[in-house]
Amino acid sequence: MAAPSDEEGAVGPRCHHRPTAMLDVPFLPFCAFLGTLGLLCVAMVGTWCQHWRGGFSLDGSSRTFNWHPVLMVTGLVVLYGAAALVYRIPNTWSGPKLPWKVLHSSLALGAFVLTVLGLAAVFCFHNSQGTPNMYSLHSWMGLGTVLLFSCQWAAGFGAFLLPWAPTWLRALYKPIHVFFGSTILMLSVASCASGINEKLFFSLKNGTTQYKLLPAEAVFANTLGLLILIFGVLVVAALARPSWKRPHSDSPDSRQ
């Protein structure tokens, strides 16, 4: 049997890869969309707390609590998601890694600081109102996520930024670091979604339109929860996309 010609051999692969090419999305427009979605989530949670929940203050009242959802969504979801995507930027694939390592760790540290402030706000509110702390599934999930986040940041700082970490340790820890990065983001999304739902159950009852009747606040907050979920799923999808991953280098990771 004669071997297929170049034209015949090209038909098969071309037809095979055509659907993939049609579904291919450039990274930078995807990032622009994701950034817009993240800013929308921050704007919506701020609008919810300002318009329906009375605004913000530091007096220990419910307005102090309102800092909690804003800081958690901003830090634990949006800023953390941005930190996770730093190494998917094509500009990071060549040249020194140190500036990008610093940017990645700085964004993650900023997210952690906002998260701690968000926890302080809710504990301050609970203590001033005599409300017990850490009794709900949302609180357990949220605090567990923050503790895991702190361990992730400390381990990543020690393995990838400090000069004493050996190459074999970095190679061993890298897939673990990547796995827990995605895990923490999804836990953050789940914590925020459960927190929104819990707040609506507590707030929309006596003296207001009940949650089950779906007032405007419930529609707005439920939409916010869905957008947060979409943001988290898209970030994880971007992290898992093979064509957007930093190419492996044959040279060992330099201790910059």
PDB file of C-alpha atoms in Angstrom, residues 43-215:
ATOM      1  CA  ALA A  43     -18.473  46.599  43.278  1.00  0.00           C
ATOM      2  CA  MET A  44     -21.565  44.472  43.855  1.00  0.00           C
ATOM      3  CA  VAL A  45     -20.628  43.360  47.353  1.00  0.00           C
ATOM      4  CA  GLY A  46     -19.852  46.980  48.247  1.00  0.00           C
ATOM      5  CA  THR A  47     -23.174  48.117  46.790  1.00  0.00           C
ATOM      6  CA  TRP A  48     -25.046  45.409  48.677  1.00  0.00           C
ATOM      7  CA  CYS A  49     -23.541  46.437  52.010  1.00  0.00           C
ATOM      8  CA  GLN A  50     -23.961  50.162  51.337  1.00  0.00           C
ATOM      9  CA  HIS A  51     -27.462  50.176  49.866  1.00  0.00           C
ATOM     10  CA  TRP A  52     -29.218  47.377  51.772  1.00  0.00           C
ATOM     11  CA  ARG A  53     -27.099  46.798  54.889  1.00  0.00           C
ATOM     12  CA  GLY A  54     -26.563  50.369  56.058  1.00  0.00           C
ATOM     13  CA  GLY A  55     -22.996  51.159  55.014  1.00  0.00           C
ATOM     14  CA  PHE A  56     -19.730  50.913  56.920  1.00  0.00           C
ATOM     15  CA  SER A  57     -18.301  51.962  60.264  1.00  0.00           C
ATOM     16  CA  LEU A  58     -15.896  50.804  62.985  1.00  0.00           C
ATOM     17  CA  ASP A  59     -18.267  51.119  65.957  1.00  0.00           C
ATOM     18  CA  GLY A  60     -18.917  47.391  66.449  1.00  0.00           C
ATOM     19  CA  SER A  61     -22.412  47.552  64.964  1.00  0.00           C
ATOM     20  CA  SER A  62     -23.746  45.726  61.937  1.00  0.00           C
ATOM     21  CA  ARG A  63     -22.021  48.352  59.808  1.00  0.00           C
ATOM     22  CA  THR A  64     -18.724  47.041  61.152  1.00  0.00           C
ATOM     23  CA  PHE A  65     -19.744  43.574  60.026  1.00  0.00           C
ATOM     24  CA  ASN A  66     -20.246  44.920  56.506  1.00  0.00           C
ATOM     25  CA  TRP A  67     -16.480  45.199  56.111  1.00  0.00           C
ATOM     26  CA  HIS A  68     -16.321  41.404  56.404  1.00  0.00           C
ATOM     27  CA  PRO A  69     -17.945  40.418  53.058  1.00  0.00           C
ATOM     28  CA  VAL A  70     -16.254  43.263  51.166  1.00  0.00           C
ATOM     29  CA  LEU A  71     -12.759  42.403  52.413  1.00  0.00           C
ATOM     30  CA  MET A  72     -13.252  38.659  52.018  1.00  0.00           C
ATOM     31  CA  VAL A  73     -14.479  38.859  48.428  1.00  0.00           C
ATOM     32  CA  THR A  74     -11.780  41.393  47.526  1.00  0.00           C
ATOM     33  CA  GLY A  75      -8.917  39.542  49.200  1.00  0.00           C
ATOM     34  CA  LEU A  76      -9.738  35.867  49.408  1.00  0.00           C
ATOM     35  CA  VAL A  77     -11.299  35.604  45.938  1.00  0.00           C
ATOM     36  CA  VAL A  78     -10.409  38.419  43.533  1.00  0.00           C
ATOM     37  CA  LEU A  79      -6.894  39.370  44.655  1.00  0.00           C
ATOM     38  CA  TYR A  80      -6.004  35.751  45.368  1.00  0.00           C
ATOM     39  CA  GLY A  81      -7.233  34.778  41.907  1.00  0.00           C
ATOM     40  CA  ALA A  82      -5.043  37.487  40.370  1.00  0.00           C
ATOM     41  CA  ALA A  83      -2.031  36.165  42.279  1.00  0.00           C
ATOM     42  CA  ALA A  84      -2.726  32.653  41.035  1.00  0.00           C
ATOM     43  CA  LEU A  85      -2.695  33.774  37.399  1.00  0.00           C
ATOM     44  CA  VAL A  86       0.603  35.685  37.476  1.00  0.00           C
ATOM     45  CA  TYR A  87       2.613  32.782  36.041  1.00  0.00           C
ATOM     46  CA  ARG A  88       0.142  32.356  33.174  1.00  0.00           C
ATOM     47  CA  ILE A  89       1.167  35.741  31.727  1.00  0.00           C
ATOM     48  CA  PRO A  90       3.352  35.044  28.640  1.00  0.00           C
ATOM     49  CA  ASN A  91       5.818  37.775  29.703  1.00  0.00           C
ATOM     50  CA  THR A  92       6.798  35.618  32.680  1.00  0.00           C
ATOM     51  CA  TRP A  93       7.987  32.769  30.446  1.00  0.00           C
ATOM     52  CA  SER A  94      11.325  34.374  29.638  1.00  0.00           C
ATOM     53  CA  GLY A  95      13.843  36.425  31.542  1.00  0.00           C
ATOM     54  CA  PRO A  96      14.421  36.457  35.298  1.00  0.00           C
ATOM     55  CA  LYS A  97      11.783  34.911  37.508  1.00  0.00           C
ATOM     56  CA  LEU A  98      12.470  36.983  40.606  1.00  0.00           C
ATOM     57  CA  PRO A  99      10.249  40.009  39.747  1.00  0.00           C
ATOM     58  CA  TRP A 100       7.326  37.714  39.003  1.00  0.00           C
ATOM     59  CA  LYS A 101       7.920  35.715  42.170  1.00  0.00           C
ATOM     60  CA  VAL A 102       7.846  38.941  44.153  1.00  0.00           C
ATOM     61  CA  LEU A 103       4.656  40.061  42.385  1.00  0.00           C
ATOM     62  CA  HIS A 104       2.983  36.691  42.977  1.00  0.00           C
ATOM     63  CA  SER A 105       3.888  36.604  46.670  1.00  0.00           C
ATOM     64  CA  SER A 106       3.000  40.291  47.156  1.00  0.00           C
ATOM     65  CA  LEU A 107      -0.472  39.865  45.671  1.00  0.00           C
ATOM     66  CA  ALA A 108      -1.012  36.791  47.828  1.00  0.00           C
ATOM     67  CA  LEU A 109       0.230  38.660  50.898  1.00  0.00           C
ATOM     68  CA  GLY A 110      -2.097  41.579  50.118  1.00  0.00           C
ATOM     69  CA  ALA A 111      -4.980  39.119  49.816  1.00  0.00           C
ATOM     70  CA  PHE A 112      -4.023  37.594  53.161  1.00  0.00           C
ATOM     71  CA  VAL A 113      -3.890  40.998  54.901  1.00  0.00           C
ATOM     72  CA  LEU A 114      -7.356  41.921  53.607  1.00  0.00           C
ATOM     73  CA  THR A 115      -8.632  38.522  54.719  1.00  0.00           C
ATOM     74  CA  VAL A 116      -7.295  38.973  58.257  1.00  0.00           C
ATOM     75  CA  LEU A 117      -8.921  42.413  58.431  1.00  0.00           C
ATOM     76  CA  GLY A 118     -12.170  40.840  57.261  1.00  0.00           C
ATOM     77  CA  LEU A 119     -11.969  38.259  60.043  1.00  0.00           C
ATOM     78  CA  ALA A 120     -11.235  41.001  62.583  1.00  0.00           C
ATOM     79  CA  ALA A 121     -14.372  42.855  61.473  1.00  0.00           C
ATOM     80  CA  VAL A 122     -16.688  39.897  62.013  1.00  0.00           C
ATOM     81  CA  PHE A 123     -15.121  38.955  65.363  1.00  0.00           C
ATOM     82  CA  CYS A 124     -15.416  42.585  66.513  1.00  0.00           C
ATOM     83  CA  PHE A 125     -19.082  42.633  65.547  1.00  0.00           C
ATOM     84  CA  HIS A 126     -19.844  39.323  67.238  1.00  0.00           C
ATOM     85  CA  ASN A 127     -18.056  40.271  70.449  1.00  0.00           C
ATOM     86  CA  SER A 128     -19.747  43.680  70.684  1.00  0.00           C
ATOM     87  CA  GLN A 129     -23.181  42.110  70.125  1.00  0.00           C
ATOM     88  CA  GLY A 130     -22.628  39.102  72.378  1.00  0.00           C
ATOM     89  CA  THR A 131     -22.965  36.702  69.442  1.00  0.00           C
ATOM     90  CA  PRO A 132     -21.034  33.404  69.685  1.00  0.00           C
ATOM     91  CA  ASN A 133     -18.112  32.944  67.318  1.00  0.00           C
ATOM     92  CA  MET A 134     -17.324  29.927  65.164  1.00  0.00           C
ATOM     93  CA  TYR A 135     -20.607  28.024  65.430  1.00  0.00           C
ATOM     94  CA  SER A 136     -21.710  27.787  61.784  1.00  0.00           C
ATOM     95  CA  LEU A 137     -20.447  25.700  58.888  1.00  0.00           C
ATOM     96  CA  HIS A 138     -19.620  28.938  57.073  1.00  0.00           C
ATOM     97  CA  SER A 139     -17.330  30.066  59.904  1.00  0.00           C
ATOM     98  CA  TRP A 140     -15.585  26.686  60.096  1.00  0.00           C
ATOM     99  CA  MET A 141     -15.042  26.608  56.350  1.00  0.00           C
ATOM    100  CA  GLY A 142     -13.864  30.206  56.230  1.00  0.00           C
ATOM    101  CA  LEU A 143     -11.388  29.952  59.083  1.00  0.00           C
ATOM    102  CA  GLY A 144     -10.065  26.645  57.745  1.00  0.00           C
ATOM    103  CA  THR A 145      -9.515  28.292  54.363  1.00  0.00           C
ATOM    104  CA  VAL A 146      -7.620  31.192  55.934  1.00  0.00           C
ATOM    105  CA  LEU A 147      -5.407  28.843  57.971  1.00  0.00           C
ATOM    106  CA  LEU A 148      -4.651  26.778  54.868  1.00  0.00           C
ATOM    107  CA  PHE A 149      -3.934  30.004  52.978  1.00  0.00           C
ATOM    108  CA  SER A 150      -1.426  31.122  55.628  1.00  0.00           C
ATOM    109  CA  CYS A 151       0.385  27.771  55.503  1.00  0.00           C
ATOM    110  CA  GLN A 152       0.418  27.915  51.689  1.00  0.00           C
ATOM    111  CA  TRP A 153       1.951  31.385  51.644  1.00  0.00           C
ATOM    112  CA  ALA A 154       4.602  30.571  54.262  1.00  0.00           C
ATOM    113  CA  ALA A 155       5.583  27.315  52.543  1.00  0.00           C
ATOM    114  CA  GLY A 156       5.732  29.007  49.137  1.00  0.00           C
ATOM    115  CA  PHE A 157       7.854  31.834  50.505  1.00  0.00           C
ATOM    116  CA  GLY A 158      10.289  29.387  52.059  1.00  0.00           C
ATOM    117  CA  ALA A 159      10.508  27.120  49.033  1.00  0.00           C
ATOM    118  CA  PHE A 160      10.602  29.601  46.161  1.00  0.00           C
ATOM    119  CA  LEU A 161      11.844  32.950  47.458  1.00  0.00           C
ATOM    120  CA  LEU A 162      14.454  32.144  50.091  1.00  0.00           C
ATOM    121  CA  PRO A 163      17.841  31.326  48.513  1.00  0.00           C
ATOM    122  CA  TRP A 164      18.598  28.288  50.657  1.00  0.00           C
ATOM    123  CA  ALA A 165      15.841  26.050  49.230  1.00  0.00           C
ATOM    124  CA  PRO A 166      17.463  23.262  47.120  1.00  0.00           C
ATOM    125  CA  THR A 167      16.284  22.570  43.581  1.00  0.00           C
ATOM    126  CA  TRP A 168      14.970  19.106  44.428  1.00  0.00           C
ATOM    127  CA  LEU A 169      12.787  20.561  47.195  1.00  0.00           C
ATOM    128  CA  ARG A 170      11.308  23.131  44.837  1.00  0.00           C
ATOM    129  CA  ALA A 171      10.603  20.470  42.228  1.00  0.00           C
ATOM    130  CA  LEU A 172       8.970  18.253  44.860  1.00  0.00           C
ATOM    131  CA  TYR A 173       6.828  20.990  46.380  1.00  0.00           C
ATOM    132  CA  LYS A 174       5.774  22.792  43.183  1.00  0.00           C
ATOM    133  CA  PRO A 175       2.861  20.473  42.185  1.00  0.00           C
ATOM    134  CA  ILE A 176       1.676  20.490  45.806  1.00  0.00           C
ATOM    135  CA  HIS A 177       1.765  24.290  45.825  1.00  0.00           C
ATOM    136  CA  VAL A 178      -0.200  24.462  42.574  1.00  0.00           C
ATOM    137  CA  PHE A 179      -2.798  21.947  43.783  1.00  0.00           C
ATOM    138  CA  PHE A 180      -3.459  23.737  47.055  1.00  0.00           C
ATOM    139  CA  GLY A 181      -3.564  27.071  45.240  1.00  0.00           C
ATOM    140  CA  SER A 182      -6.601  25.940  43.257  1.00  0.00           C
ATOM    141  CA  THR A 183      -8.072  24.196  46.300  1.00  0.00           C
ATOM    142  CA  ILE A 184      -7.849  27.326  48.452  1.00  0.00           C
ATOM    143  CA  LEU A 185      -9.515  29.412  45.752  1.00  0.00           C
ATOM    144  CA  MET A 186     -12.468  27.036  45.481  1.00  0.00           C
ATOM    145  CA  LEU A 187     -12.768  26.887  49.279  1.00  0.00           C
ATOM    146  CA  SER A 188     -12.765  30.684  49.284  1.00  0.00           C
ATOM    147  CA  VAL A 189     -15.569  30.751  46.726  1.00  0.00           C
ATOM    148  CA  ALA A 190     -17.569  28.213  48.746  1.00  0.00           C
ATOM    149  CA  SER A 191     -17.027  30.214  51.946  1.00  0.00           C
ATOM    150  CA  CYS A 192     -18.175  33.455  50.311  1.00  0.00           C
ATOM    151  CA  ALA A 193     -21.250  31.818  48.762  1.00  0.00           C
ATOM    152  CA  SER A 194     -22.270  30.209  52.058  1.00  0.00           C
ATOM    153  CA  GLY A 195     -21.655  33.499  53.875  1.00  0.00           C
ATOM    154  CA  ILE A 196     -23.910  35.420  51.481  1.00  0.00           C
ATOM    155  CA  ASN A 197     -26.639  32.832  51.928  1.00  0.00           C
ATOM    156  CA  GLU A 198     -26.268  32.860  55.707  1.00  0.00           C
ATOM    157  CA  LYS A 199     -26.456  36.662  55.856  1.00  0.00           C
ATOM    158  CA  LEU A 200     -29.631  36.685  53.771  1.00  0.00           C
ATOM    159  CA  PHE A 201     -31.265  34.105  56.044  1.00  0.00           C
ATOM    160  CA  PHE A 202     -30.418  36.175  59.141  1.00  0.00           C
ATOM    161  CA  SER A 203     -31.391  39.546  57.661  1.00  0.00           C
ATOM    162  CA  LEU A 204     -34.502  38.852  55.598  1.00  0.00           C
ATOM    163  CA  LYS A 205     -36.979  37.695  58.210  1.00  0.00           C
ATOM    164  CA  ASN A 206     -38.924  39.669  60.853  1.00  0.00           C
ATOM    165  CA  GLY A 207     -39.879  43.156  59.717  1.00  0.00           C
ATOM    166  CA  THR A 208     -38.636  42.668  56.162  1.00  0.00           C
ATOM    167  CA  THR A 209     -39.697  40.775  53.073  1.00  0.00           C
ATOM    168  CA  GLN A 210     -38.748  37.185  53.774  1.00  0.00           C
ATOM    169  CA  TYR A 211     -35.971  35.512  51.852  1.00  0.00           C
ATOM    170  CA  LYS A 212     -38.324  32.879  50.436  1.00  0.00           C
ATOM    171  CA  LEU A 213     -40.326  35.651  48.725  1.00  0.00           C
ATOM    172  CA  LEU A 214     -37.162  36.698  46.859  1.00  0.00           C
ATOM    173  CA  PRO A 215     -37.033  40.463  47.420  1.00  0.00           C
TER     174      PRO A 215
END
